[in-house]
Each structure stands twice: as C-alpha cells, then as structure tokens.
Amino acid sequence: MTERYTLKKSLYVRASMFTADELRRQKRLDLKEVNEAVLEGLVKQREQLEAQQNNILRSLTISLFLAFIAWNGGNIQIPGTGASIADVPSFLELCLIAASLSVLMITYSFLSIQLYNAVIFAVASDVMAKNKLDPDLFTAARTPTWLFVKYCQSAPVNGREPGFRISAPGRIFYGVLVGFLSMILLALWLLAIASILYIAHTGLSDDLAGWVVYATCVSIIFASFIAMAANIIEFTHEMDFSVLEKTETDSGDLGS
C-alpha cells in the first residue's frame, strides 16, 4: 500500500522540500557532484536580485515624489531637458502607474529573494554537511546580509540546539529589535500603497480615462497583495513516499 502523508507548508518550505528531493535523487543516482557550483550560482543570482530590488525602490521613491508634486499642482524643471512636468501630458497618470508597478515589482523581488534563501539553505546544508558548518555562514561570506537578524534568534543555527541560552529579557529585547524592523518595512510598503490610492482617488479626472488609470492602479496593487500573501499563506501538501523513494531514472533526471 502506498504510504501518504499530508501537511501544511508555505511556499518557502515547498521550495526547500523540492530542492532537498533533487539533492537526494542526485546522491541515489551517483551523479557528478555539482552542488558547490550550483550554490555559488544561486548566491550570485540572489545578489543580482537584491540589486534590482534596490533600483526598483529608487524608482518607487522618485515616482511617488513626482506624483505628489503633480497632485499638489507644483511644477519643476525636468533635469536635462527644457521642459517642465506641466508640459508632459498625463504626467500624474504616468507617475501613478509607474509607482504601482514599482510596488508590485518590489513585492515580487522580495518573494523571489526569500525563495532563493530557502533553496540556498537547502543546497548549502548538503555542501556543508561534511564539515558541519552552518550554511548561513557560507552565504554570509559571499554576500552582504543582516546577520543581527540571525543571531537575535533563540536558536541561530537551524537544526542544532543552542549551547548558549539567552535570558528572558534578552529574548524580549531581540524580539522587539527584529519585530520593529519587520513592522517598519511593512508599514512603509503599506504607506506607499495608501499614497498611490489616495492620490489616484483625489487627483485623477472624473472621466473614462481617469477611471481606467484608477482601475489599473487598483489591479496592480491587488496583485501585489497576493504576492505578499504568498510569503505567509500555507496550503496542504500530500507526500507520496513511493515517489520520494523512487530510485530509477525518470524524465527529470540527468542520468542516462
């Protein structure tokens, strides 16, 4: 009889589980070890994603700034040109759509970076298993990271019981430290969304074109909420052990 087991998991855990299954299959089939090269590539790609996220954040800031100016009836000279923002047709509409798209892209980038973290941890755990090194240290050695978030946890090393136990006041302090960081980042994200919707609601013309732009912004913002929800929402997964324990090659294997 096929043994099955159901459990609720988030998208991060799903990515980690699929990666771990690929690593197990690689070992069963005695394929050439490529994990270290894969790990290096994953770390580099995540670094590029983080750089893209920073560029998108700058784009969001500029778009919102220009939208506020246009909304308030201000007029500034566009650098490098002889025109001002008042001379640009539908300038407010363009800024609002650009800001909405920036919010969506930031949300997608954040989700992608977190998935990269899950996959990197799974691969790094396999690569570092022989010397028992914390995989997070491998990642931190190759790309800048906020290590204080890791060491504020009660058990900084995943899967290992801490040998140094912090007092209750320390746990509270570190919890507040990381909690405020999460709250501030989430509040800024929500503030950007609220600003876009408020300016769109009060500043756009009450005609068909204005309502089309408003509906476009709302749709983009709604998509960003779905992407943000993917960070925390969990769905039921069924584990089929007959498939997980399968040793012969299939269409997904590299062996012949």
Coordinates of C-alpha atoms in Angstrom, one line a residue:
M1 CA 0.0 0.0 0.0
T2 CA 1.3 3.5 -0.9
E3 CA 2.1 5.5 2.2
R4 CA 0.9 9.1 2.0
Y5 CA 1.2 11.9 4.5
T6 CA -0.4 15.4 4.4
L7 CA 0.9 18.6 5.9
K8 CA 0.5 22.3 5.5
K9 CA 3.5 24.1 4.2
S10 CA 4.4 27.6 2.9
L11 CA 5.9 28.4 -0.5
Y12 CA 9.4 28.7 1.1
V13 CA 9.2 25.2 2.7
R14 CA 7.8 23.9 -0.6
A15 CA 10.9 25.2 -2.5
S16 CA 13.2 23.8 0.2
M17 CA 11.5 20.4 0.1
F18 CA 11.7 20.1 -3.7
T19 CA 15.4 21.1 -3.6
A20 CA 16.1 18.6 -0.9
D21 CA 14.4 15.9 -3.0
E22 CA 16.6 16.8 -6.0
L23 CA 19.7 16.5 -3.8
R24 CA 18.6 13.1 -2.6
R25 CA 17.9 11.9 -6.1
Q26 CA 21.4 13.1 -7.2
K27 CA 23.0 11.0 -4.5
R28 CA 20.9 7.9 -5.3
L29 CA 21.9 8.1 -8.9
D30 CA 25.6 8.7 -8.2
L31 CA 25.6 11.7 -10.4
K32 CA 28.6 14.0 -10.6
E33 CA 28.7 16.4 -7.8
V34 CA 27.8 19.9 -9.0
N35 CA 26.3 21.3 -5.8
E36 CA 29.1 23.7 -5.0
A37 CA 28.9 25.3 -8.4
V38 CA 25.1 25.5 -8.1
L39 CA 25.4 27.1 -4.7
E40 CA 27.8 29.7 -6.0
G41 CA 25.5 30.5 -8.9
L42 CA 22.5 30.8 -6.6
V43 CA 24.3 33.2 -4.3
K44 CA 25.3 35.4 -7.2
Q45 CA 21.8 35.4 -8.7
R46 CA 20.3 36.4 -5.4
E47 CA 22.8 39.2 -5.1
Q48 CA 21.6 40.5 -8.5
L49 CA 18.0 40.3 -7.4
E50 CA 18.8 42.3 -4.4
A51 CA 20.5 45.0 -6.6
Q52 CA 17.4 45.0 -8.8
Q53 CA 15.2 45.5 -5.8
N54 CA 17.2 48.5 -4.7
N55 CA 16.8 50.0 -8.2
I56 CA 13.1 49.4 -8.1
L57 CA 12.9 51.0 -4.6
R58 CA 14.6 54.1 -6.0
S59 CA 12.1 54.1 -8.9
L60 CA 9.2 53.9 -6.5
T61 CA 10.6 56.8 -4.4
I62 CA 11.0 59.0 -7.5
S63 CA 7.6 58.1 -8.9
L64 CA 5.8 58.9 -5.7
F65 CA 7.8 62.2 -5.3
L66 CA 6.8 63.4 -8.8
A67 CA 3.2 62.2 -8.3
F68 CA 2.9 64.3 -5.1
I69 CA 4.3 67.3 -6.9
A70 CA 1.9 66.9 -9.8
W71 CA -1.0 66.2 -7.4
N72 CA -0.3 69.5 -5.5
G73 CA -0.2 71.5 -8.7
G74 CA 3.6 72.0 -8.4
N75 CA 5.8 72.4 -11.4
I76 CA 9.5 71.6 -11.6
Q77 CA 12.0 71.5 -14.5
I78 CA 12.9 68.1 -15.8
P79 CA 16.7 67.7 -15.5
G80 CA 18.5 67.6 -18.8
T81 CA 15.5 68.9 -20.8
G82 CA 14.0 72.3 -21.4
A83 CA 10.5 71.1 -20.4
S84 CA 8.7 71.0 -17.0
I85 CA 6.3 68.4 -15.7
A86 CA 3.4 70.6 -16.6
D87 CA 4.3 70.3 -20.2
V88 CA 4.1 66.4 -20.1
P89 CA 0.6 65.1 -21.0
S90 CA -0.9 62.8 -18.4
F91 CA 2.1 63.2 -16.1
L92 CA 0.2 62.3 -12.9
E93 CA -1.3 59.3 -14.5
L94 CA 2.1 58.0 -15.7
C95 CA 3.6 58.6 -12.3
L96 CA 0.8 56.6 -10.5
I97 CA 1.1 53.7 -12.9
A98 CA 4.9 53.7 -12.6
A99 CA 4.6 53.8 -8.8
S100 CA 2.1 51.0 -8.7
L101 CA 4.3 48.8 -10.9
S102 CA 7.2 49.5 -8.7
V103 CA 5.3 48.3 -5.6
L104 CA 4.4 45.1 -7.5
M105 CA 8.0 44.5 -8.6
I106 CA 9.3 45.1 -5.1
T107 CA 6.9 42.6 -3.8
Y108 CA 7.8 40.0 -6.5
S109 CA 11.5 40.7 -5.8
F110 CA 11.1 40.2 -2.1
L111 CA 9.2 36.9 -2.6
S112 CA 11.9 35.7 -5.1
I113 CA 14.7 36.6 -2.7
Q114 CA 13.1 34.6 0.1
L115 CA 12.7 31.6 -2.2
Y116 CA 16.4 31.9 -3.2
N117 CA 17.2 31.9 0.5
A118 CA 15.2 28.7 1.0
V119 CA 16.9 27.0 -1.9
I120 CA 20.4 28.3 -1.0
F121 CA 20.0 27.0 2.6
A122 CA 18.9 23.5 1.3
V123 CA 21.9 23.3 -1.1
A124 CA 24.3 24.8 1.4
S125 CA 23.2 22.3 4.1
D126 CA 24.2 19.5 1.7
V127 CA 27.5 21.1 0.7
M128 CA 28.5 22.0 4.3
A129 CA 27.3 18.6 5.8
K130 CA 30.7 17.1 5.6
N131 CA 32.3 19.7 7.8
K132 CA 29.2 20.5 9.9
L133 CA 29.5 24.2 9.1
D134 CA 26.4 26.5 9.5
P135 CA 25.2 27.1 5.9
D136 CA 24.3 30.7 6.8
L137 CA 28.0 31.4 7.3
F138 CA 28.8 30.2 3.8
T139 CA 26.2 32.6 2.4
A140 CA 27.3 35.5 4.7
A141 CA 30.9 35.0 3.5
R142 CA 29.8 35.7 -0.1
T143 CA 27.1 38.3 0.0
P144 CA 26.2 41.1 2.5
T145 CA 23.5 40.1 4.9
W146 CA 21.9 41.4 8.1
L147 CA 23.5 38.9 10.5
F148 CA 21.9 40.5 13.5
V149 CA 18.5 39.0 12.4
K150 CA 20.0 35.5 12.6
Y151 CA 21.7 35.9 15.9
C152 CA 18.7 37.5 17.5
Q153 CA 17.0 34.1 17.3
S154 CA 17.0 31.8 20.3
A155 CA 18.5 29.1 18.1
P156 CA 20.6 30.8 15.5
V157 CA 21.8 27.6 13.9
N158 CA 18.9 25.7 12.2
G159 CA 18.6 22.1 13.4
R160 CA 21.0 22.5 16.3
E161 CA 20.2 23.0 20.0
P162 CA 21.9 26.2 21.2
G163 CA 24.7 25.8 23.7
F164 CA 24.3 29.4 24.9
R165 CA 20.8 30.2 26.2
I166 CA 19.8 33.8 26.5
S167 CA 17.8 35.2 29.4
A168 CA 14.2 36.2 29.1
P169 CA 14.9 40.0 28.9
G170 CA 17.4 39.3 26.2
R171 CA 14.9 37.3 24.2
I172 CA 12.3 40.1 24.6
F173 CA 14.9 42.8 23.5
Y174 CA 16.0 40.9 20.4
G175 CA 12.4 40.1 19.6
V176 CA 11.5 43.8 19.8
L177 CA 14.6 44.6 17.7
V178 CA 13.6 42.3 14.8
G179 CA 9.9 43.0 15.3
F180 CA 10.3 46.7 14.8
L181 CA 12.3 46.1 11.7
S182 CA 9.5 44.0 10.2
M183 CA 6.8 46.4 11.3
I184 CA 8.6 49.4 9.8
L185 CA 9.3 47.7 6.5
L186 CA 5.7 46.5 6.3
A187 CA 4.4 50.0 7.3
L188 CA 6.5 51.7 4.5
W189 CA 5.1 49.2 2.0
L190 CA 1.5 49.9 3.1
L191 CA 2.2 53.7 3.2
A192 CA 3.4 53.6 -0.4
I193 CA 0.2 51.8 -1.4
A194 CA -2.0 54.1 0.6
S195 CA -0.4 57.1 -1.0
I196 CA -0.9 55.8 -4.5
L197 CA -4.5 55.0 -3.9
Y198 CA -5.2 58.3 -2.2
I199 CA -3.6 60.4 -4.9
A200 CA -5.3 58.4 -7.6
H201 CA -8.7 58.7 -5.9
T202 CA -8.5 62.5 -5.3
G203 CA -6.2 63.6 -8.2
L204 CA -7.4 61.8 -11.3
S205 CA -10.0 63.3 -13.5
D206 CA -13.6 62.0 -13.2
D207 CA -13.9 60.7 -16.7
L208 CA -13.3 57.4 -18.5
A209 CA -9.6 57.9 -18.8
G210 CA -9.3 58.7 -15.1
W211 CA -11.3 55.7 -14.1
V212 CA -9.2 53.4 -16.4
V213 CA -6.0 54.6 -14.7
Y214 CA -7.5 54.2 -11.3
A215 CA -8.7 50.7 -12.0
T216 CA -5.3 49.8 -13.4
C217 CA -3.6 51.0 -10.2
V218 CA -6.0 49.1 -8.0
S219 CA -5.5 45.9 -10.1
I220 CA -1.7 46.2 -9.8
I221 CA -1.9 46.9 -6.1
F222 CA -4.2 43.9 -5.6
A223 CA -1.7 41.7 -7.4
S224 CA 1.0 42.9 -5.0
F225 CA -1.2 41.9 -2.0
I226 CA -1.5 38.4 -3.5
A227 CA 2.3 38.2 -3.9
M228 CA 2.8 39.4 -0.3
A229 CA 0.3 36.9 1.0
A230 CA 2.4 34.1 -0.7
N231 CA 5.1 34.8 2.0
I232 CA 2.9 33.6 4.8
I233 CA 0.0 31.6 3.5
E234 CA 0.2 27.8 3.8
F235 CA -1.5 25.0 1.7
T236 CA -1.9 21.3 2.3
H237 CA 0.6 19.1 0.6
E238 CA 0.4 15.4 0.2
M239 CA 3.7 13.5 0.4
D240 CA 3.8 10.3 -1.7
F241 CA 6.6 8.2 -0.2
S242 CA 6.5 5.8 -3.1
V243 CA 7.6 8.6 -5.4
L244 CA 10.0 10.2 -3.0
E245 CA 11.8 6.8 -2.5
K246 CA 11.9 6.1 -6.3
T247 CA 15.5 5.2 -7.3
E248 CA 15.2 4.6 -11.1
T249 CA 15.7 7.5 -13.5
D250 CA 12.8 9.4 -14.9
S251 CA 12.3 12.3 -17.3
G252 CA 13.5 14.8 -14.6
D253 CA 16.9 13.0 -14.0
L254 CA 20.1 13.8 -15.7
G255 CA 21.3 10.3 -15.9
S256 CA 21.0 8.0 -18.9

